PDB file of C-alpha atoms in Angstrom:
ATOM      1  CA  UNK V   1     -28.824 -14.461  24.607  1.00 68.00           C
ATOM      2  CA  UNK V   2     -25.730 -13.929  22.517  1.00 72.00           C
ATOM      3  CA  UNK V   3     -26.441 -13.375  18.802  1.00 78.00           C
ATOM      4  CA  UNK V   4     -23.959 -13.460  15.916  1.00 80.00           C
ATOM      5  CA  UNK V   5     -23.876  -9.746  14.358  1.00 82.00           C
ATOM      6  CA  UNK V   6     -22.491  -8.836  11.055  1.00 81.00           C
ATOM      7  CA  UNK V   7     -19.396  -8.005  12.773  1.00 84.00           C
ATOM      8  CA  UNK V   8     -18.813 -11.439  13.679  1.00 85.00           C
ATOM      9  CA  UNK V   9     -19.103 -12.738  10.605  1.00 87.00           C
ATOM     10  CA  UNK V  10     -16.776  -9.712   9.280  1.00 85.00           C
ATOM     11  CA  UNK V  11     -14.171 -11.115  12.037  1.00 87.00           C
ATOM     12  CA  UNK V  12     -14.518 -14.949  10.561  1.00 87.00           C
ATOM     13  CA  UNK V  13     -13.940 -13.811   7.047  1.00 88.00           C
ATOM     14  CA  UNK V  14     -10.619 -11.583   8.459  1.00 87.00           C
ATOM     15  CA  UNK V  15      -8.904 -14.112  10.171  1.00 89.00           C
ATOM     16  CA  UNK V  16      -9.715 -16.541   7.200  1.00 89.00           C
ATOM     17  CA  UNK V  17      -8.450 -14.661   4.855  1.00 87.00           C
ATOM     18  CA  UNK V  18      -5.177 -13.372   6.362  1.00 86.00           C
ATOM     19  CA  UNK V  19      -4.823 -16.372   8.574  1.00 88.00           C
ATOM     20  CA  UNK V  20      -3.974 -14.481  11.405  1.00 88.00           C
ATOM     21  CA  UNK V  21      -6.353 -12.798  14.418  1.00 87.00           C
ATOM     22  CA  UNK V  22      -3.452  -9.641  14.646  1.00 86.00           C
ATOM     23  CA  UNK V  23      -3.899  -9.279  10.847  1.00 84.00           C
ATOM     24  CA  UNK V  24      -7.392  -9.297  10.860  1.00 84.00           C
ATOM     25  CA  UNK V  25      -7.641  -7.132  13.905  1.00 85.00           C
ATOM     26  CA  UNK V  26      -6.190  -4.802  12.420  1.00 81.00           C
ATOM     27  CA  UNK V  27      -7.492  -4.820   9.180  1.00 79.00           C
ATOM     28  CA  UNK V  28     -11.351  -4.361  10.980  1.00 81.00           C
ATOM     29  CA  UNK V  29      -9.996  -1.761  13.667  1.00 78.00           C
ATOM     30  CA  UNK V  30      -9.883  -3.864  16.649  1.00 82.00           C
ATOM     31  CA  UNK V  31      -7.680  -5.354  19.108  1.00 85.00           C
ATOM     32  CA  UNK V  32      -6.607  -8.875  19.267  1.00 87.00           C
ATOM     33  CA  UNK V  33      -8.104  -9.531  22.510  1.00 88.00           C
ATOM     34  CA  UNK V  34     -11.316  -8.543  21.421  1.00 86.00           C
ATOM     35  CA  UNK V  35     -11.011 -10.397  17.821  1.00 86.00           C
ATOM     36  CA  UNK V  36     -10.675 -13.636  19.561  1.00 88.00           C
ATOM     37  CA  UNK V  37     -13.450 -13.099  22.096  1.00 89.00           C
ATOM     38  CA  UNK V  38     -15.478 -12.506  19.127  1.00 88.00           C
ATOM     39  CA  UNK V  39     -14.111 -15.755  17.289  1.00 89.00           C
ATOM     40  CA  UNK V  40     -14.378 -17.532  20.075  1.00 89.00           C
ATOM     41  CA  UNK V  41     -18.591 -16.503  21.672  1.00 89.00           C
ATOM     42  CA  UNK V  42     -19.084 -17.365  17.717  1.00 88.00           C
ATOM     43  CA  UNK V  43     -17.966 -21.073  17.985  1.00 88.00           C
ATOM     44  CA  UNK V  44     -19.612 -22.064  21.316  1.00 88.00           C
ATOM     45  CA  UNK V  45     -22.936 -20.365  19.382  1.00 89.00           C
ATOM     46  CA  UNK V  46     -22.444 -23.261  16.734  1.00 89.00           C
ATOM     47  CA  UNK V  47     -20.981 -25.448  18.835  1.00 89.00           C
ATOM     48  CA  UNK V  48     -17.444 -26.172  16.535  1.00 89.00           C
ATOM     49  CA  UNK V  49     -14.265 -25.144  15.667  1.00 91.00           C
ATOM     50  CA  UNK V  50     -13.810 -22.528  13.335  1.00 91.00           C
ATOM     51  CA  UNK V  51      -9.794 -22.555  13.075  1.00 91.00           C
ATOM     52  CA  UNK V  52      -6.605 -24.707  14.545  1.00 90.00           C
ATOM     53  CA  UNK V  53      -4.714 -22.303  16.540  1.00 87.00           C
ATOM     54  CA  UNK V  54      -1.196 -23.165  17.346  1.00 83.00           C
ATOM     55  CA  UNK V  55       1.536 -20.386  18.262  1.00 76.00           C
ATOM     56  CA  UNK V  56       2.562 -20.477  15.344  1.00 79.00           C
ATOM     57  CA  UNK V  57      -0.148 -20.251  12.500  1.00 82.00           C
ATOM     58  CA  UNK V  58      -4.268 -20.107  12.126  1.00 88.00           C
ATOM     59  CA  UNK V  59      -5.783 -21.829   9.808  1.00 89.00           C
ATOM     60  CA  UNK V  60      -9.473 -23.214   8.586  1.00 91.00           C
ATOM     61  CA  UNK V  61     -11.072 -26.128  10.177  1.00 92.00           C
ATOM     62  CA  UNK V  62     -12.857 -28.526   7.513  1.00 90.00           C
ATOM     63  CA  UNK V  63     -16.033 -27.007   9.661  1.00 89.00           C
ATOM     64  CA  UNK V  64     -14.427 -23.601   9.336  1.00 88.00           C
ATOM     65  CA  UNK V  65     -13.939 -23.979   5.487  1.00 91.00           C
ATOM     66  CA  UNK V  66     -17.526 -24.678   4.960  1.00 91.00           C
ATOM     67  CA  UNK V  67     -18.842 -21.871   6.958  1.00 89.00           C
ATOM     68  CA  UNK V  68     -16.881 -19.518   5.184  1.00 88.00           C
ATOM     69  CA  UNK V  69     -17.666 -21.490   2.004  1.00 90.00           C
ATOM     70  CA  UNK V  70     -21.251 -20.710   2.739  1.00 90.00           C
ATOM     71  CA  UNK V  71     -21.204 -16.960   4.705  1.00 86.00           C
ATOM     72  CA  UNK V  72     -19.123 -15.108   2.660  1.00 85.00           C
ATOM     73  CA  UNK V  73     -21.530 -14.632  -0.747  1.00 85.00           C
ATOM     74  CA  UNK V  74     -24.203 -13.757   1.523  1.00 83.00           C
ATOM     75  CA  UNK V  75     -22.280 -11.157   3.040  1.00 81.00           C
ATOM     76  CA  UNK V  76     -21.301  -9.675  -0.134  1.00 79.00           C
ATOM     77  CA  UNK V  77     -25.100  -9.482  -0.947  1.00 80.00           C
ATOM     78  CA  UNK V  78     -25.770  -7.729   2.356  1.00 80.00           C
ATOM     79  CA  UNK V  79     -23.047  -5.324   1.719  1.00 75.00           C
ATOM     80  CA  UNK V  80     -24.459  -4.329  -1.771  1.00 73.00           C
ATOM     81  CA  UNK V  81     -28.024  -4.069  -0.198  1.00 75.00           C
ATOM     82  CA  UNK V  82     -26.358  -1.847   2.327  1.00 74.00           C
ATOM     83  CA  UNK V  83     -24.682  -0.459  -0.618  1.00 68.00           C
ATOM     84  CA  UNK V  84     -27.918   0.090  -2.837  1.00 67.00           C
ATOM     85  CA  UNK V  85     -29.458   1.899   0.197  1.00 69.00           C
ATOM     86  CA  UNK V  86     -26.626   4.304   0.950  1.00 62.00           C
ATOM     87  CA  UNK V  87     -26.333   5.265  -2.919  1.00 60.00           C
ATOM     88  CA  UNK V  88     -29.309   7.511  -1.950  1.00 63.00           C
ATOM     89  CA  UNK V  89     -27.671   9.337   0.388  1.00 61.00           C
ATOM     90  CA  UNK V  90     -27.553  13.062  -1.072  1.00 67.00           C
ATOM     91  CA  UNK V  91     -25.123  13.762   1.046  1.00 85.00           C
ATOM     92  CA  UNK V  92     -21.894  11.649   1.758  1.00 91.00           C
ATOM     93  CA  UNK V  93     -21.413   9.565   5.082  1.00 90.00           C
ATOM     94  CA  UNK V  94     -19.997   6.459   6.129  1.00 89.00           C
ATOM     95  CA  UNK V  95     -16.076   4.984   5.986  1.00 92.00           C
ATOM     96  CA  UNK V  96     -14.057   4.643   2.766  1.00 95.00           C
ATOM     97  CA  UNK V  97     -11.232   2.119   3.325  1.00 94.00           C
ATOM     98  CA  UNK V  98      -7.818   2.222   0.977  1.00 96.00           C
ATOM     99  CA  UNK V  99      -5.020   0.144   0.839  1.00 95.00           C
ATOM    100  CA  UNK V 100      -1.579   1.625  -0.958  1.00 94.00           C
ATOM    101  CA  UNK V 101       2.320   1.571   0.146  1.00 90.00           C
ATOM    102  CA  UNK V 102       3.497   4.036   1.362  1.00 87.00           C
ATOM    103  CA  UNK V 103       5.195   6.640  -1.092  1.00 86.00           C
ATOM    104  CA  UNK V 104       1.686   6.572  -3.044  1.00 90.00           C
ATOM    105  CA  UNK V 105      -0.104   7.335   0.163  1.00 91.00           C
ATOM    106  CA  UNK V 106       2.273  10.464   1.248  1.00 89.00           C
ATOM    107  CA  UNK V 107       1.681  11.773  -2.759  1.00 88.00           C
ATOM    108  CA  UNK V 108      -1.985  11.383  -2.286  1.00 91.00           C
ATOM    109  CA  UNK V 109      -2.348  12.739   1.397  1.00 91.00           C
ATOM    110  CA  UNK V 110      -2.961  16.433   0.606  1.00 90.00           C
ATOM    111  CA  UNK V 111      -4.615  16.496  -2.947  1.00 92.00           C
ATOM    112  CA  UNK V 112      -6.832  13.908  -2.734  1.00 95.00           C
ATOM    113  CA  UNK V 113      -7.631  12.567   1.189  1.00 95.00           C
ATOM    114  CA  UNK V 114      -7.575  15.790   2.963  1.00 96.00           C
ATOM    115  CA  UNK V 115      -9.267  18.231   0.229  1.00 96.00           C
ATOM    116  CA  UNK V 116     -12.467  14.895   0.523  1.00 97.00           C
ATOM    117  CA  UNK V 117     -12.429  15.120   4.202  1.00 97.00           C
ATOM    118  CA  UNK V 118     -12.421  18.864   4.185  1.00 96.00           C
ATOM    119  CA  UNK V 119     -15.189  18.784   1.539  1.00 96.00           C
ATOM    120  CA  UNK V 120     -16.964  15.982   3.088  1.00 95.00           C
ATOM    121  CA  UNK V 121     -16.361  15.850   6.894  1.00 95.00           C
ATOM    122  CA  UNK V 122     -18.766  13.121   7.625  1.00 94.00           C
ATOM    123  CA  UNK V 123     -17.067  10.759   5.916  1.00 95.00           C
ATOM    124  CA  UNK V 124     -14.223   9.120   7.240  1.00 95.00           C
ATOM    125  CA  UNK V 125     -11.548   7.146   5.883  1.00 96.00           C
ATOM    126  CA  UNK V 126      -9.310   4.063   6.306  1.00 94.00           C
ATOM    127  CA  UNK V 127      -5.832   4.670   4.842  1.00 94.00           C
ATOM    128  CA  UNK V 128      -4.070   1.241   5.204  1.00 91.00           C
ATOM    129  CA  UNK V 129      -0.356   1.321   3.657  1.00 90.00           C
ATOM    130  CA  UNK V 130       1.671  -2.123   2.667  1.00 85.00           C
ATOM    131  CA  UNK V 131       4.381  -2.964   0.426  1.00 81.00           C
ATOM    132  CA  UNK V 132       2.914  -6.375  -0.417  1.00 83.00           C
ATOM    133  CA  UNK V 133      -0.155  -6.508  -3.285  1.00 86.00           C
ATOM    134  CA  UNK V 134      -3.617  -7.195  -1.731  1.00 87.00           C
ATOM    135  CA  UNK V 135      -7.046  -8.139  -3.742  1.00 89.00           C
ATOM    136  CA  UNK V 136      -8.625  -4.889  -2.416  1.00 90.00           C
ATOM    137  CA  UNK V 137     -12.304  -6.618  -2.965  1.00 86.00           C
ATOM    138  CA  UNK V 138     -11.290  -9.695  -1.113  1.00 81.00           C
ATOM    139  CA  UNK V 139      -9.852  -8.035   1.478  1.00 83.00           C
ATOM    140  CA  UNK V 140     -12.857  -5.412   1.923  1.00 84.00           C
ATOM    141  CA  UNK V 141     -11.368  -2.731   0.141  1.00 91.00           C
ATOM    142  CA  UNK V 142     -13.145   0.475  -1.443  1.00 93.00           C
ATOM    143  CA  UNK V 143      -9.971   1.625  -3.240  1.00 96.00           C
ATOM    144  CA  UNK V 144      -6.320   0.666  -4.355  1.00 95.00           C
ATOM    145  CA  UNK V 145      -3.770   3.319  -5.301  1.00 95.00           C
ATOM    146  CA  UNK V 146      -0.755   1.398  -7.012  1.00 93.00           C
ATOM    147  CA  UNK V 147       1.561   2.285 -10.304  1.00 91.00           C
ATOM    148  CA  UNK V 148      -0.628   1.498 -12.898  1.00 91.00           C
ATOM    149  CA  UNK V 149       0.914  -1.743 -14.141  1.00 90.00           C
ATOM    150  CA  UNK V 150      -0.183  -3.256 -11.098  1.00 91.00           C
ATOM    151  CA  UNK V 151      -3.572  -2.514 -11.279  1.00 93.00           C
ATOM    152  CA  UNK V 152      -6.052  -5.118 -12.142  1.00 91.00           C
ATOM    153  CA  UNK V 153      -7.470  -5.567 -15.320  1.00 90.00           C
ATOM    154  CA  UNK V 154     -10.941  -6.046 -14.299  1.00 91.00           C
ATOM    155  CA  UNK V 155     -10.331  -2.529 -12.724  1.00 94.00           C
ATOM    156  CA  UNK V 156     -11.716   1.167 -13.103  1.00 95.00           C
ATOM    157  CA  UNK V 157      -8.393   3.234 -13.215  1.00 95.00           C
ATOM    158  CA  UNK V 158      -7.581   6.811 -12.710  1.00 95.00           C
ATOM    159  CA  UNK V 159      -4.542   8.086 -13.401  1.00 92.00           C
ATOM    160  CA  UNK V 160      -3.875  10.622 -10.617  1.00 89.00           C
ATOM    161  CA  UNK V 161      -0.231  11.988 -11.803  1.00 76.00           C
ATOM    162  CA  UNK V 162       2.714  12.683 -13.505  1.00 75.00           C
ATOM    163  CA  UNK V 163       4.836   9.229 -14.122  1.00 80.00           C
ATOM    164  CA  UNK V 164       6.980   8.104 -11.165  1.00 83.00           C
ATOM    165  CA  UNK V 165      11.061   8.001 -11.266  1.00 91.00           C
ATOM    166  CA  UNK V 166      13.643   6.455  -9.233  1.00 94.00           C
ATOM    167  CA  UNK V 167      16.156   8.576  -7.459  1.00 97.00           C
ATOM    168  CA  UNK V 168      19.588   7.382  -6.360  1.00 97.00           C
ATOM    169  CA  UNK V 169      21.001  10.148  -3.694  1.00 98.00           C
ATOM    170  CA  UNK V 170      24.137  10.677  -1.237  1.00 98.00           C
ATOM    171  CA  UNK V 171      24.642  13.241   1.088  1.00 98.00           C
ATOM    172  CA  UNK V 172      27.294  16.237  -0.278  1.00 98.00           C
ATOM    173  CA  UNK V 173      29.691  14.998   2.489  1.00 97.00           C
ATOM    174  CA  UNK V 174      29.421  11.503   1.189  1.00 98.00           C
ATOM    175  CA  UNK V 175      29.565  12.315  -2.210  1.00 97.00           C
ATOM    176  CA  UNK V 176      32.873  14.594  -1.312  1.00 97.00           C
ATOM    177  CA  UNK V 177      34.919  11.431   0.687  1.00 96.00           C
ATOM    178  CA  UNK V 178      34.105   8.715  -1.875  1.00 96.00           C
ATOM    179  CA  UNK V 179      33.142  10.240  -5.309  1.00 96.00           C
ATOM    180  CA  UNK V 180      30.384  10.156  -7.396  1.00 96.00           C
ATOM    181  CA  UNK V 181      29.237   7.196  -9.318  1.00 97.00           C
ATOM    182  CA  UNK V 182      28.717   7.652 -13.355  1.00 95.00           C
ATOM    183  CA  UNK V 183      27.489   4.098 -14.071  1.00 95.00           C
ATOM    184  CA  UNK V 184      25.582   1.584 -12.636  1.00 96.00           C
ATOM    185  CA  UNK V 185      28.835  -0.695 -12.163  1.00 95.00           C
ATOM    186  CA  UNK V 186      30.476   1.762 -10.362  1.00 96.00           C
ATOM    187  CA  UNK V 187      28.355   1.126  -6.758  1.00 97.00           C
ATOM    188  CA  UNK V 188      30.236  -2.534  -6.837  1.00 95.00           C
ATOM    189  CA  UNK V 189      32.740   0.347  -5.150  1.00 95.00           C
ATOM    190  CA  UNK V 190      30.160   2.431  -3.126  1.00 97.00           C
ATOM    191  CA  UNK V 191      28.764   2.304   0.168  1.00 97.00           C
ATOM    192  CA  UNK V 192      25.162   1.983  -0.194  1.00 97.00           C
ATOM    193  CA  UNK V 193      21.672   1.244   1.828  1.00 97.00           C
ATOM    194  CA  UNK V 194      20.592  -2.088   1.185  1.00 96.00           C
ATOM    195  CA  UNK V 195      16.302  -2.839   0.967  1.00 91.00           C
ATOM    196  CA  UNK V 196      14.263  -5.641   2.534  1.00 90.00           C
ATOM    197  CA  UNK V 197      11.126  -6.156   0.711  1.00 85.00           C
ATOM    198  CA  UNK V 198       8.243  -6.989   2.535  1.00 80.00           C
ATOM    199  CA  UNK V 199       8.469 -10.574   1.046  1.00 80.00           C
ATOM    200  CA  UNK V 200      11.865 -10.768   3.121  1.00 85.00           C
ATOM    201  CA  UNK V 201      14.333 -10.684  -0.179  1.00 90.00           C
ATOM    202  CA  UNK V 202      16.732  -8.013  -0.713  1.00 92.00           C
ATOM    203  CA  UNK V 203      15.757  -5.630  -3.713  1.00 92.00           C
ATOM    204  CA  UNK V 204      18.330  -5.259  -6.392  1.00 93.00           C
ATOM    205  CA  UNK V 205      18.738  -1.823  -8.059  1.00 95.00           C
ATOM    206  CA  UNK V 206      17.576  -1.208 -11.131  1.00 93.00           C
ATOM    207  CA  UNK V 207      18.527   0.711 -14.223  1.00 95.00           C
ATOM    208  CA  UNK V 208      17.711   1.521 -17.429  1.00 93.00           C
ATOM    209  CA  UNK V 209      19.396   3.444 -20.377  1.00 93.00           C
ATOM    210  CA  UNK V 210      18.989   3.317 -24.140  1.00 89.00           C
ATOM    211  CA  UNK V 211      17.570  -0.550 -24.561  1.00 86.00           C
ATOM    212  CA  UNK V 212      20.450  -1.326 -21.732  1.00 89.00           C
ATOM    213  CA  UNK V 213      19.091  -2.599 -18.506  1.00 91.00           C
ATOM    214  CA  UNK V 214      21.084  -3.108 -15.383  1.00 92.00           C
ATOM    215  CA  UNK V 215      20.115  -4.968 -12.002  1.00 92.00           C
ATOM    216  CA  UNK V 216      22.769  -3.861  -9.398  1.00 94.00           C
ATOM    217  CA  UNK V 217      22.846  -6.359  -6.191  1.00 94.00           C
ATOM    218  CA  UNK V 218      24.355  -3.636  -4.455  1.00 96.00           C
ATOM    219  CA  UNK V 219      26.280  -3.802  -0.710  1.00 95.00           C
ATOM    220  CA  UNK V 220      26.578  -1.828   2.199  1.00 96.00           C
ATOM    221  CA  UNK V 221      26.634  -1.248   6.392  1.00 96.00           C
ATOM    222  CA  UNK V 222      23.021  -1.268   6.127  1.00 97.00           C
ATOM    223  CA  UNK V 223      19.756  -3.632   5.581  1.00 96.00           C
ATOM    224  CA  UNK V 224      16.392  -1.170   6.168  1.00 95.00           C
ATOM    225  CA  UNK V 225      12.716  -1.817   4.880  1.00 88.00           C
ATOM    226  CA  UNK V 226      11.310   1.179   5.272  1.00 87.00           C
ATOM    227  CA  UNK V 227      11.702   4.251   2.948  1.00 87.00           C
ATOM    228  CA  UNK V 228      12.005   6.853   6.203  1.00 90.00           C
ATOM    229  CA  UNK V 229      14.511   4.918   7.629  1.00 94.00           C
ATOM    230  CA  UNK V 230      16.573   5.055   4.869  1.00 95.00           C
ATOM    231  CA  UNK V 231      16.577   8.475   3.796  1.00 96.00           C
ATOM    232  CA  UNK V 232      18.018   9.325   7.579  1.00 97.00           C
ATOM    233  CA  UNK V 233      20.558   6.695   7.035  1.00 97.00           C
ATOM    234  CA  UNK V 234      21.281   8.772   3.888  1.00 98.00           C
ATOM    235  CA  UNK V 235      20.930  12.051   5.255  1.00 98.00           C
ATOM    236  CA  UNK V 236      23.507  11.128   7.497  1.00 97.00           C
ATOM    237  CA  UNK V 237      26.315  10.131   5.043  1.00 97.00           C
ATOM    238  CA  UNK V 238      26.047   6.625   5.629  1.00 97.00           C
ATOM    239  CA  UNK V 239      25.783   5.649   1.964  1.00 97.00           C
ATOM    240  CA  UNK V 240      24.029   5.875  -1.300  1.00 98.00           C
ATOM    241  CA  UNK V 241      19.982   5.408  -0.993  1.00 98.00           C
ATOM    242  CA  UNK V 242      17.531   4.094  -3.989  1.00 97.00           C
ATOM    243  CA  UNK V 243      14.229   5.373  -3.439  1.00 95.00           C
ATOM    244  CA  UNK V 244      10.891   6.700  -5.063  1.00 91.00           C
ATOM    245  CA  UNK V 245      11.931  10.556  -5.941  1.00 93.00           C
ATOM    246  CA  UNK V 246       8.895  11.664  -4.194  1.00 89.00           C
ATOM    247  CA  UNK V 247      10.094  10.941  -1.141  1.00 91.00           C
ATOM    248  CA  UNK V 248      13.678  12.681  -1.274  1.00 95.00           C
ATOM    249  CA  UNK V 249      12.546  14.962  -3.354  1.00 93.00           C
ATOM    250  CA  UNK V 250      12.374  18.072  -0.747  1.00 95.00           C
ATOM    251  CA  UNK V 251      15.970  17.044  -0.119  1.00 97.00           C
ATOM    252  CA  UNK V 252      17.340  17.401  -3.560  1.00 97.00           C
ATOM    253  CA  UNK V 253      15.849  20.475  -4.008  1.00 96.00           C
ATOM    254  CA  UNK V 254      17.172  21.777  -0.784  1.00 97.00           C
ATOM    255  CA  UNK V 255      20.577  20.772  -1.478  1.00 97.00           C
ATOM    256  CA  UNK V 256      20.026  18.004   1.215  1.00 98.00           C
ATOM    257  CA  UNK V 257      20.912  14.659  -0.804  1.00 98.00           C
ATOM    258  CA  UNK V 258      22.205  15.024  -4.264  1.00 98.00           C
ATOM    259  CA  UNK V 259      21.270  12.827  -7.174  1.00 97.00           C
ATOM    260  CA  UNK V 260      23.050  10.508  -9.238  1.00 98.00           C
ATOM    261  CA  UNK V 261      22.826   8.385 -12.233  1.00 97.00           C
ATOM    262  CA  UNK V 262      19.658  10.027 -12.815  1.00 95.00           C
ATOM    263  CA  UNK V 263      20.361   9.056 -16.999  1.00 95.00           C
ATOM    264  CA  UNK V 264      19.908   5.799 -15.522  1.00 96.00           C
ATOM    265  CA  UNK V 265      16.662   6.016 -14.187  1.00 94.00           C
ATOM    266  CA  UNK V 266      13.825   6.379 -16.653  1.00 89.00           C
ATOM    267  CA  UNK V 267       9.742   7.622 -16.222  1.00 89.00           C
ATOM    268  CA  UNK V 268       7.893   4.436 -14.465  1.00 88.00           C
ATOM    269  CA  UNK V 269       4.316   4.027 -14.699  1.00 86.00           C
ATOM    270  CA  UNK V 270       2.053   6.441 -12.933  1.00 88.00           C
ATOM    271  CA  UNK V 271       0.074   6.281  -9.946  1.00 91.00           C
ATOM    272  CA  UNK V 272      -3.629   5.292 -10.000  1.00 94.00           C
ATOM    273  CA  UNK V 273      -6.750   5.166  -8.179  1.00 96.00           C
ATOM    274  CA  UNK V 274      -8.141   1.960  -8.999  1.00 96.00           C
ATOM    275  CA  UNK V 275     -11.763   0.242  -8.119  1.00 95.00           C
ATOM    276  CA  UNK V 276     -14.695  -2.275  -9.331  1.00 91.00           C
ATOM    277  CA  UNK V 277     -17.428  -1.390 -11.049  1.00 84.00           C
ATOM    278  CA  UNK V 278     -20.250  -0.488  -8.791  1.00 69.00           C
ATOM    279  CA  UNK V 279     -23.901  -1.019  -9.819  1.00 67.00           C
ATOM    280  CA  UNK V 280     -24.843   1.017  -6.335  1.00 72.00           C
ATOM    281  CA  UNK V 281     -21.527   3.269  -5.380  1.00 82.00           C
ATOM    282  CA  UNK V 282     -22.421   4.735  -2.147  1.00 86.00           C
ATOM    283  CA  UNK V 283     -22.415   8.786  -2.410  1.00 88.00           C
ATOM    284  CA  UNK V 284     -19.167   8.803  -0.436  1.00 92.00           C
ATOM    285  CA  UNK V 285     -17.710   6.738  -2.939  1.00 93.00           C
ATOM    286  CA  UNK V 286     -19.101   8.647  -5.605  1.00 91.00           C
ATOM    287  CA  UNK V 287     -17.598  11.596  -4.534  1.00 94.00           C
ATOM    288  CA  UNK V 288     -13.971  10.641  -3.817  1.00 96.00           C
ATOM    289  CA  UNK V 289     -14.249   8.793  -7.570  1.00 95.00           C
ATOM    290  CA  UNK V 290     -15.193  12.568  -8.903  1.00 95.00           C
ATOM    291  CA  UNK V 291     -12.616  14.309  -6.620  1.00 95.00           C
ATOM    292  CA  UNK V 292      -9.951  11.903  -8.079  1.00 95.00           C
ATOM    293  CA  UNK V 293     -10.669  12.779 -11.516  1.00 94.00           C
ATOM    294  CA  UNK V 294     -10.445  16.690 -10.324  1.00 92.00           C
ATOM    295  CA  UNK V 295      -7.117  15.614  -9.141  1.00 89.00           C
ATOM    296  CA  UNK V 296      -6.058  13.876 -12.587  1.00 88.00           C
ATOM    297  CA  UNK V 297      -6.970  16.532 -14.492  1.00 84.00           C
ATOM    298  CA  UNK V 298      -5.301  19.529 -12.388  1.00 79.00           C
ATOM    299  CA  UNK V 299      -1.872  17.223 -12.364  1.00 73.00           C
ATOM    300  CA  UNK V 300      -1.717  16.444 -16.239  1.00 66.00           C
TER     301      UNK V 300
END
């Protein structure tokens, strides 16, 4: 006789909270297929509706609402039981789930994730990368690695770098047909790569220099939301490209892409590791917190 499991409630609280079963699938590691079947053994066990499907959207049933309503602190209790228990673990085990964008998550790949699993190969972990900002508790969450304005108040922070900068590059070849820019107003006359953000507006450049601040709504051949795709776009001579300088930063150095109005483009906030306070850390999450703070203190 069919049971509901822990994982079934997990799948209720997924699609509830990103109101989507491919969302949620993917957030818990499984297909769609198999999300529904589990949404849908779960209703004909209680005998209602959890959600209104349409093609279109998923949302809550007033039935749905309540269950959640009434599930969701008791599975917060049962993960800090199961949270209590693993904290004495002497040795690390289990799944450690992070959500970051993507420029954090290539500058944190080596240091950080690889040295844990190396240290710690029982352990693995989640690395989920987004441009949009997620609760990381809500959405089930260990860490968060964002610039550290954008972390939480009600957040333990670690600072794990040097401050961030923009970089605005060209290719030599571009930079040799159509000049180089010396101020901001100057790409009004430039070719350059526009970017989609994941909230489906374009994102205007900006710039800062001596209390003077500068938001460029530039133009170009191009519309790209993703930093990879852009930096081949530039690579190629197609235009100018705004980006995080970590991730061309292999290419300026290499005489790849050269950079411009760097004047223009102050220190940003650095990146940090960012979590809530745990009464009952598991060990795994014990250790990455200590490995972190290795990390911070090598990179000052």
């Amino acid at each position: 006789m069919y049971q509901p499991g822990l994982n079934d409630l997990d799948a209720v609280l997924a699609v509830a909270r990103r109101s989507s079963f491919r969302g949620a699938a993917l957030d818990l590691g499984m297909s769609t297929t198999a999300m529904s079947s589990a949404i849908a053994k779960l209703e004909a066990h209680l005998g209602v509706r959890l959600f209104n499907r349409t093609t279109r959207s998923v949302s809550l049933t007033d039935a749905g609402r309540a269950f959640v309503e009434q599930v969701a602190p008791g599975l917060e209790d049962i993960r800090g039981a199961m949270d209590a228990a693993r904290s004495q673990q002497a040795k690390p085990s289990g799944m450690l789930r992070i959500n970051t964008f993507a420029t954090a998550a290539r500058e944190i790949l080596a240091p950080l994730v690889l040295e844990y699993l190396r240290r710690h190969p029982d352990v693995h972990i989640d690395v989920v990368t987004e441009g949009r900002l997620v609760d990381v508790v809500a959405e089930g969450f260990d860490f968060g690695v964002r610039m550290a304005n954008l972390v939480p108040t009600d957040m333990i922070a670690i600072p794990l770098g040097a401050p961030q900068r923009h970089a605005i590059v060209a290719s030599p070849a571009y930079l040799k047909k159509h000049g180089r820019p010396r101020v901001p107003s100057d790409l009004f006359r430039h070719r350059c790569i526009r970017v989609r953000l994941p909230n489906g507006s374009l994102f205007r450049w900006e710039f800062r220099k001596r209390g003077q601040t500068a938001l460029i709504d530039v133009t170009g051949p191009l519309t790209l939301d993703e930093a990879s795709l852009s930096r081949i776009a530039v690579l190629e001579g197609i235009g100018l490209g705004f980006f995080m300088e970590p991730d061309v930063r292999g290419d300026i150095e290499a005489g790849r892409l050269v950079r411009v109005l760097e004047d223009w483009t102050p220190e940003l906030a650095r990146l940090c590791l960012y979590y809530p306070g745990r009464r009952n850390a598991s060990a795994a999450h014990t250790a990455f917190v200590a490995l972190a703070r290795e990390v911070a203190v090598a990179r000052k």
